[in-house]
Amino acid sequence: MADTTANAANTPDVEQPWADLGLKEDEYQRIREILGRRPTAAELAMYSVMWSEHCSYKSSKVHLRKFGDLPKTTPRGELLAGIGENAGVLDIGNGWAVTFKIESHNHPSYVEPHQGAATGVGGIVRDILAMGARPVGVMDSLRFGPLDLPDTQRVLPGVVAGVGTYGNCLGLPNIGGEAFFDPTYSGNPLVNALGVGVLKHEDLHLAHASGTGNKVVLYGATTGGDGIGGVSVLASETFDADGPAKRPSVQVGDPFMEKLLIECTLELFAAGVVTGIQDLGGAGLSCATSELASAGDGGMHIELDRTPLRDSSLSPEEILMSESQERMMAVVEPGRVDEFMEICAKWDVEATVIGEVTDGDRLVIDWHGETVVDVPPRTVAHDGPVYERPYARPEWIDKVNADAAEDLARDALPLREQVLRVMGAPNVADRTWITEQYDRYVLGDTVLARPESAGMIRVDEDGLGVALSVDCNGRIAYLNPYLGAQHALAQAYRCVAATGAEPVAVSDCLNFGSPEDPSAMWQFVEAILGLVDGCRELGTPVTGGNVSFYNQTGETAIVPTPTVGVLGVIDDVATRVSSKLPDVGHELWLLGESRDELSGSVWADVVHDGHLGGMPPKVDLEAEKRLVALMSEAHGLVASARPLVEGGLVRAAVESAIIAGRGVEIEQQGEPVAWWFGESSARLLVGVDPAVAAEWNAACEKHEVPAVRVGTVLDGTQVRLGDMEFSLEELSGTWRAPIPAAMES
Amino acid sequence: MSGRVGVVTFPGSLDDRDALRAVEQCGFAPVPLWHGSDTIDDVDAVILPGGFSYGDYLRAGALARFSPLMADIIKRAEAGMPVLGICNGFQVLCESHLLPGALTRNAHRRFRCRDERLLVESVDTVWSNAFTDGQEINIVLKNGEGNYVADAETLMVLEAERRVVFRYLENPNGSMNDIAGITNERGNVVGLMPHPEHNVDPLVAPSTDGRGFFASLTNFLSRVAA
Amino acid sequence: MPRIIVDVMPKPEILDPQGKAITGVLEKLGHTGLSVRQGKRFEIEVDQITDARLDEVRKAASEVLANEVIENFTVRVEEAQ
Amino acid sequence: MPRIIVDVMPKPEILDPQGKAITGVLEKLGHTGLSVRQGKRFEIEVDQITDARLDEVRKAASEVLANEVIENFTVRVEEAQ
Ligand SMILES: Nc1ncnc2c1ncn2[C@@H]1O[C@H](COP(=O)(O)OP(=O)(O)O)[C@@H](O)[C@H]1O
Ligand SMILES: [Mg+2]
């Protein structure tokens, strides 16, 4: 028998399992205060799941507010929707808008790598869809333990196959991402998925339930017992030492269903039959009903027993918590319901009216005629607990900062050997084994994708397009989270700018250890400050994002990983700049200032046995902006552009040579280790036709960007770096081998 | 001479829009076809596009074959109408027995997306006559179940009758005899795993070799008209 | 509910890349001397098992569940457990 | 050669998108009242069936053939045919 509200009022002293559901005593007491009685089992389920860290942002809320202080405009105009919506939306001109967002699915991906990663992609795509947009692309930012660890051989292939299967089956091109390895990610991989969609301004849809008498329709997959408690159990608890042995239930994705859901939903939008819409993700129906109702102007009444189930034994509280994938909820005027149902039938998508918008201010949920939930929806969706977690700069950081990599021996190995080490480093090596599993061609609008440093998608036939890059170097963020976040931002910004697009907006995914650990909390707070200050300086608002805490195995937290996605706009995709080395005879120019900066570098990691210490390279956002100004104005003059990132100049030069299958010659200027492997920011390696070199030089001078000619593209396949000689074959063998070798061993 | 080229959308088709766009860019009138219709009406040729029809559940192409529209397509194909099956479309053609053999999971068991070098092995088909014999072309490949298998006798017949139309230069998935695409006896039905519709627009494709498929169709249709 | 089981296996003369790959993986884990072939198993629930139902399932198996170009199938009623 | 059979099925509480799609198509073809779930069947040939072999196969099943987060498996010796 269901625990009704009447029953709850009559039995105030019943013991309730609030602790097992992850609630703290004072949180439980607050629920009792709000309701003026004990919660029913269903209410307890709703509050516990909605007040979990993952859904309520209880530890991060006070800090995330700082993003709200940033101006709500991009260099291209007003934001059409910002933080607080399923995903931010911005105007890109010609009547078009784009929406994009990054989200994490870290813990589920450790438990079941394939399904965890797959449903991560599914979830972010539904967020994009819920804004009224057609999803047009995905990206994935991945972190694993050391490449040679047996568990990485379980997790990596599963995650990649999961991201691939789901995205491929949805028909969304994967236009980029990253994969990094670090010991702190073993036992705690990160799977951050980015989705991007496009829409006409007038197609914008928001998640709210308004209009008394309007129907609430649940459509898509049936509801099952998978992922019950997934939100609170999977996302808010650290794994104990025995890791996946604990194996809670996970969600299984059905990308085919989601593809039908996308096409069906877009047709519903086009027919104008949707008044409000919300995707079902974490916390399932608990989240969708309470969020829709609290964002609307009335209440909501749901008859929960109408929910189509695939397991008839589910209790009402289980139904409310189920995280079954591929479901959406829409608010529809009564007169349009038939039309709504017809479109769903065309796509073989099951749809059921499960309730309606009421003129009260309560969310009431019935189960076979009896009321099991009667709550003010805002108290579930938005008025969750807010914590001011203590944070403190950890003591160890001074020691770490003092241990500068600039002081390490630079001749520990012959220079030539050091080049090969860096090119074969797991964090530099070729990612083809991964990216080959992703369809980058579908939809026919992919202008740039891997191995380019940013993805680019054509939005309309006039050539309007967007470019995207997602970046973060957690090792650098470990040295200094404020600067680390700014480096992530600067790198994504630079990668977008290198294509010729103008960077305009940011989405972020903040992956950190336990917020209950003051050091991890300090890293989190610093990263946000770094991002906010950086975004203010660059004029790029944060349009949305996600926070993932408790990324730690036992006491060991991951290196802080504030992943940043930057979106840029380009007026004519035909003018985009590729990072592939241009034709023989082109000059190569190094833009920006190179300093003696080796701390946190790949070089320190692989030449000095995992060394991680010192201070991050200087962040110079003014210089990044000057690069953008130069590239926006003069990208027509360059034949190629490659941002300098992890691995420094040597990597930029060698990778673009390997990809183009052409030789290259680069001079050595200054101290060799810093020159080849230093990771100073705000730098690009560009290819210039000698015929326009003078004009190019003038453009660099005008924008005050330091520019030196450092080399040329060679006929043949030798690579000459200073006095060092390599064959392209040797370098490419070293660079291509590590991931396939580890995965196929 | 242009013509009307239909592209079928099954539930889970993905490259249908790309195929329609390619058809248009190559000078034909694109006609979207819905799997649930009973007839294809007055089109001059049909493309079964890539994707994961019915999620590729059971076997790739197995469930799409039972769509109402397929009955009409099978009938018209047997009567000589040009049909091109791309990737999932190739799988549907094999499951429908319009083409022999079957496509199974890639030998390395991974999805693979890359630019693939192919040899044109037969120019005696509706979809390949604009190429030259032995020409090397570069076409996008992307699939998880592209591993062509057939029994020894079928393979012998295919080779003897020169019905292997495209062969891989670097076999990406374990396909027998490096087979990338085949044709029926009459040469009007061609199926291949690579995606010529992705190789039409130079802005988004590494080559425009896909145009040869459509030029071939143009040749064929104008010959029929003459 | 009573169940009918349809087992579908690749024909012996057809290469079974999955089975081969799995055999290889098992060998690496030290499980030598196992030769694996991978097929599919369908569990079909019906109200009641009748000859007509079995015939229907046989038809569905040969039309849909198995591709007889490359696969064989068997249909049987599940033994009570 | 003697054979050990490993049957792997999705756990009942887990979504089985394959089975769902197949059930739907069978219905459209007029085979109503069949509810299909799809799993995997492995046929493992061994030299000789011993208790140790069976234990080894059980281990292999739980490590490699089945994903116990979402699947159940059974191991049995094939009845002589
Ligand atoms: N790190 C962040 N940066 C910016 N916005 C954030 C961040 N984390 C969460 N948000 C915003 O908070 C809101 C709630 O997030 P979430 O519950 O993850 O949304 P949803 O349930 O739609 O996925 C969203 O608008 C999201 O964009
Ligand atoms: Mg949402």
Tab-separated table of N, CA and C in Angstrom, chain A residues 134 165 168-171 253-257 259-260 346-348 433 435-447 458 461 573-574 576 744, chain B residues 9-18 21 25 34-35 52-57 110-115 140-142 198 201-206:
chain	number	residue	atom	x	y	z
A	134	ARG	N	17.948	21.860	-32.907
A	134	ARG	CA	18.352	20.597	-33.510
A	134	ARG	C	19.795	20.343	-33.088
A	165	THR	N	29.226	4.737	-29.926
A	165	THR	CA	27.967	4.083	-30.287
A	165	THR	C	26.793	5.050	-30.196
A	168	ASN	N	27.198	8.093	-32.735
A	168	ASN	CA	27.113	7.604	-34.114
A	168	ASN	C	25.679	7.227	-34.448
A	169	CYS	N	25.036	6.579	-33.495
A	169	CYS	CA	23.699	6.061	-33.741
A	169	CYS	C	22.672	7.196	-33.766
A	170	LEU	N	23.000	8.320	-33.120
A	170	LEU	CA	22.116	9.494	-33.188
A	170	LEU	C	22.350	10.277	-34.469
A	171	GLY	N	23.435	9.976	-35.158
A	171	GLY	CA	23.739	10.749	-36.347
A	171	GLY	C	24.259	12.135	-36.009
A	253	GLY	N	21.340	2.761	-22.179
A	253	GLY	CA	20.815	3.685	-23.173
A	253	GLY	C	20.284	2.973	-24.404
A	254	ASP	N	19.354	3.621	-25.067
A	254	ASP	CA	18.821	3.120	-26.333
A	254	ASP	C	18.917	4.269	-27.338
A	255	PRO	N	20.069	4.393	-27.989
A	255	PRO	CA	20.267	5.546	-28.876
A	255	PRO	C	19.255	5.581	-30.027
A	256	PHE	N	18.793	4.422	-30.428
A	256	PHE	CA	17.781	4.398	-31.487
A	256	PHE	C	16.521	5.122	-31.028
A	257	MET	N	16.114	4.824	-29.788
A	257	MET	CA	14.949	5.517	-29.221
A	257	MET	C	15.206	7.019	-29.179
A	259	LYS	N	17.152	8.797	-31.072
A	259	LYS	CA	17.098	9.359	-32.433
A	259	LYS	C	15.629	9.622	-32.820
A	260	LEU	N	14.759	8.666	-32.516
A	260	LEU	CA	13.338	8.877	-32.805
A	260	LEU	C	12.803	10.043	-31.978
A	346	LYS	N	3.611	8.700	-35.482
A	346	LYS	CA	4.372	8.596	-36.727
A	346	LYS	C	5.785	8.096	-36.454
A	347	TRP	N	6.352	8.552	-35.344
A	347	TRP	CA	7.737	8.165	-35.027
A	347	TRP	C	7.811	6.966	-34.101
A	348	ASP	N	6.668	6.282	-33.897
A	348	ASP	CA	6.661	5.118	-33.006
A	348	ASP	C	7.132	5.474	-31.605
A	433	TRP	N	43.187	6.121	-32.626
A	433	TRP	CA	42.519	4.885	-32.159
A	433	TRP	C	41.167	5.229	-31.534
A	435	THR	N	39.490	8.473	-32.022
A	435	THR	CA	38.621	9.294	-32.875
A	435	THR	C	38.095	8.526	-34.090
A	436	GLU	N	38.803	7.480	-34.477
A	436	GLU	CA	38.310	6.649	-35.580
A	436	GLU	C	36.986	5.975	-35.248
A	437	GLN	N	36.691	5.876	-33.958
A	437	GLN	CA	35.447	5.200	-33.573
A	437	GLN	C	34.259	6.163	-33.585
A	438	TYR	N	34.532	7.403	-33.976
A	438	TYR	CA	33.468	8.412	-34.009
A	438	TYR	C	33.209	8.848	-35.453
A	439	ASP	N	31.941	8.927	-35.792
A	439	ASP	CA	31.545	9.448	-37.101
A	439	ASP	C	31.693	10.974	-37.073
A	440	ARG	N	32.552	11.509	-37.940
A	440	ARG	CA	32.677	12.972	-37.949
A	440	ARG	C	32.048	13.570	-39.202
A	441	TYR	N	31.504	12.732	-40.056
A	441	TYR	CA	31.000	13.232	-41.338
A	441	TYR	C	29.487	13.418	-41.402
A	442	VAL	N	28.763	12.675	-40.597
A	442	VAL	CA	27.306	12.670	-40.715
A	442	VAL	C	26.749	14.095	-40.589
A	443	LEU	N	25.679	14.353	-41.262
A	443	LEU	CA	24.995	15.647	-41.387
A	443	LEU	C	25.645	16.532	-42.458
A	444	GLY	N	26.850	16.171	-42.875
A	444	GLY	CA	27.428	16.857	-44.033
A	444	GLY	C	27.834	18.306	-43.810
A	445	ASP	N	27.992	18.710	-42.550
A	445	ASP	CA	28.343	20.104	-42.292
A	445	ASP	C	29.628	20.259	-41.487
A	446	THR	N	30.358	19.169	-41.342
A	446	THR	CA	31.593	19.236	-40.553
A	446	THR	C	32.710	19.833	-41.389
A	447	VAL	N	33.075	21.049	-41.062
A	447	VAL	CA	34.115	21.738	-41.819
A	447	VAL	C	35.489	21.409	-41.241
A	458	ARG	N	29.180	23.977	-40.183
A	458	ARG	CA	28.442	24.958	-40.981
A	458	ARG	C	27.007	25.014	-40.477
A	461	GLU	N	23.550	27.665	-45.353
A	461	GLU	CA	24.165	27.540	-46.668
A	461	GLU	C	24.925	28.807	-47.070
A	573	VAL	N	32.429	29.889	-43.483
A	573	VAL	CA	33.270	28.721	-43.160
A	573	VAL	C	34.282	28.413	-44.264
A	574	ALA	N	34.027	28.911	-45.464
A	574	ALA	CA	34.980	28.653	-46.549
A	574	ALA	C	36.331	29.318	-46.278
A	576	ARG	N	37.865	29.251	-43.371
A	576	ARG	CA	38.473	28.660	-42.169
A	576	ARG	C	39.926	28.287	-42.433
A	744	GLU	N	45.725	-2.809	-27.524
A	744	GLU	CA	45.664	-4.092	-28.207
A	744	GLU	C	46.660	-5.087	-27.640
B	9	THR	N	13.911	7.280	-45.913
B	9	THR	CA	14.181	7.454	-44.486
B	9	THR	C	13.503	6.330	-43.711
B	10	PHE	N	14.328	5.507	-43.088
B	10	PHE	CA	13.830	4.498	-42.153
B	10	PHE	C	13.955	5.097	-40.753
B	11	PRO	N	13.252	4.540	-39.771
B	11	PRO	CA	13.536	4.993	-38.407
B	11	PRO	C	14.997	4.673	-38.099
B	12	GLY	N	15.761	5.692	-37.759
B	12	GLY	CA	17.173	5.465	-37.479
B	12	GLY	C	18.088	5.730	-38.660
B	13	SER	N	17.539	6.103	-39.811
B	13	SER	CA	18.411	6.539	-40.912
B	13	SER	C	19.106	7.820	-40.481
B	14	LEU	N	20.358	7.979	-40.886
B	14	LEU	CA	21.103	9.164	-40.449
B	14	LEU	C	21.627	9.988	-41.609
B	15	ASP	N	22.035	9.317	-42.661
B	15	ASP	CA	22.655	10.041	-43.762
B	15	ASP	C	21.641	10.335	-44.864
B	16	ASP	N	20.371	10.289	-44.511
B	16	ASP	CA	19.337	10.568	-45.508
B	16	ASP	C	19.402	12.025	-45.970
B	17	ARG	N	19.603	12.928	-45.005
B	17	ARG	CA	19.682	14.346	-45.400
B	17	ARG	C	20.921	14.613	-46.234
B	18	ASP	N	22.011	13.965	-45.883
B	18	ASP	CA	23.247	14.125	-46.641
B	18	ASP	C	23.056	13.615	-48.059
B	21	ARG	N	21.007	15.986	-50.074
B	21	ARG	CA	21.787	17.148	-50.448
B	21	ARG	C	22.755	16.809	-51.590
B	25	GLN	N	23.024	18.478	-55.198
B	25	GLN	CA	24.256	19.120	-55.661
B	25	GLN	C	24.754	18.511	-56.961
B	34	TRP	N	9.393	8.026	-47.358
B	34	TRP	CA	9.177	7.570	-45.973
B	34	TRP	C	8.980	6.066	-45.979
B	35	HIS	N	9.654	5.378	-45.091
B	35	HIS	CA	9.633	3.903	-45.067
B	35	HIS	C	8.236	3.333	-44.941
B	52	PHE	N	21.648	3.864	-38.801
B	52	PHE	CA	21.420	2.675	-37.978
B	52	PHE	C	19.916	2.440	-37.963
B	53	SER	N	19.373	1.934	-39.067
B	53	SER	CA	17.931	1.736	-39.091
B	53	SER	C	17.569	0.753	-37.974
B	54	TYR	N	16.529	1.069	-37.258
B	54	TYR	CA	16.115	0.274	-36.097
B	54	TYR	C	17.291	0.016	-35.162
B	55	GLY	N	18.162	1.004	-35.050
B	55	GLY	CA	19.277	0.887	-34.120
B	55	GLY	C	20.288	-0.176	-34.503
B	56	ASP	N	20.168	-0.745	-35.683
B	56	ASP	CA	21.008	-1.886	-36.073
B	56	ASP	C	20.779	-3.067	-35.140
B	57	TYR	N	19.649	-3.037	-34.435
B	57	TYR	CA	19.384	-4.125	-33.517
B	57	TYR	C	19.125	-5.387	-34.323
B	110	ARG	N	35.429	-2.955	-33.749
B	110	ARG	CA	35.237	-1.540	-33.435
B	110	ARG	C	34.582	-0.834	-34.616
B	111	PHE	N	33.890	0.243	-34.291
B	111	PHE	CA	33.405	1.142	-35.335
B	111	PHE	C	34.634	1.830	-35.909
B	112	ARG	N	34.626	2.043	-37.209
B	112	ARG	CA	35.793	2.711	-37.780
B	112	ARG	C	35.351	3.757	-38.794
B	113	CYS	N	35.854	4.984	-38.613
B	113	CYS	CA	35.539	6.084	-39.523
B	113	CYS	C	36.849	6.608	-40.084
B	114	ARG	N	37.044	6.455	-41.378
B	114	ARG	CA	38.260	7.005	-41.967
B	114	ARG	C	38.077	7.186	-43.474
B	115	ASP	N	39.025	7.896	-44.082
B	115	ASP	CA	38.972	8.094	-45.524
B	115	ASP	C	39.589	6.866	-46.175
B	140	VAL	N	34.721	8.271	-48.001
B	140	VAL	CA	34.562	8.147	-46.544
B	140	VAL	C	33.989	6.779	-46.168
B	141	LEU	N	34.566	6.175	-45.161
B	141	LEU	CA	34.036	4.912	-44.645
B	141	LEU	C	33.703	5.103	-43.168
B	142	LYS	N	32.612	4.539	-42.714
B	142	LYS	CA	32.280	4.636	-41.278
B	142	LYS	C	31.256	3.562	-40.961
B	198	HIS	N	29.100	11.560	-48.928
B	198	HIS	CA	29.936	12.464	-48.135
B	198	HIS	C	31.079	13.052	-48.959
B	201	ASP	N	30.850	17.643	-51.658
B	201	ASP	CA	31.089	19.061	-51.404
B	201	ASP	C	32.524	19.231	-50.883
B	202	PRO	N	33.386	19.924	-51.633
B	202	PRO	CA	34.803	20.002	-51.230
B	202	PRO	C	35.008	20.679	-49.873
B	203	LEU	N	34.061	21.462	-49.429
B	203	LEU	CA	34.231	22.146	-48.145
B	203	LEU	C	34.241	21.166	-46.975
B	204	VAL	N	33.492	20.092	-47.109
B	204	VAL	CA	33.357	19.172	-45.972
B	204	VAL	C	33.888	17.774	-46.283
B	205	ALA	N	34.517	17.604	-47.445
B	205	ALA	CA	34.972	16.266	-47.825
B	205	ALA	C	36.431	16.309	-48.243
B	206	PRO	N	37.145	15.238	-47.931
B	206	PRO	CA	38.539	15.181	-48.342
B	206	PRO	C	38.700	14.953	-49.852
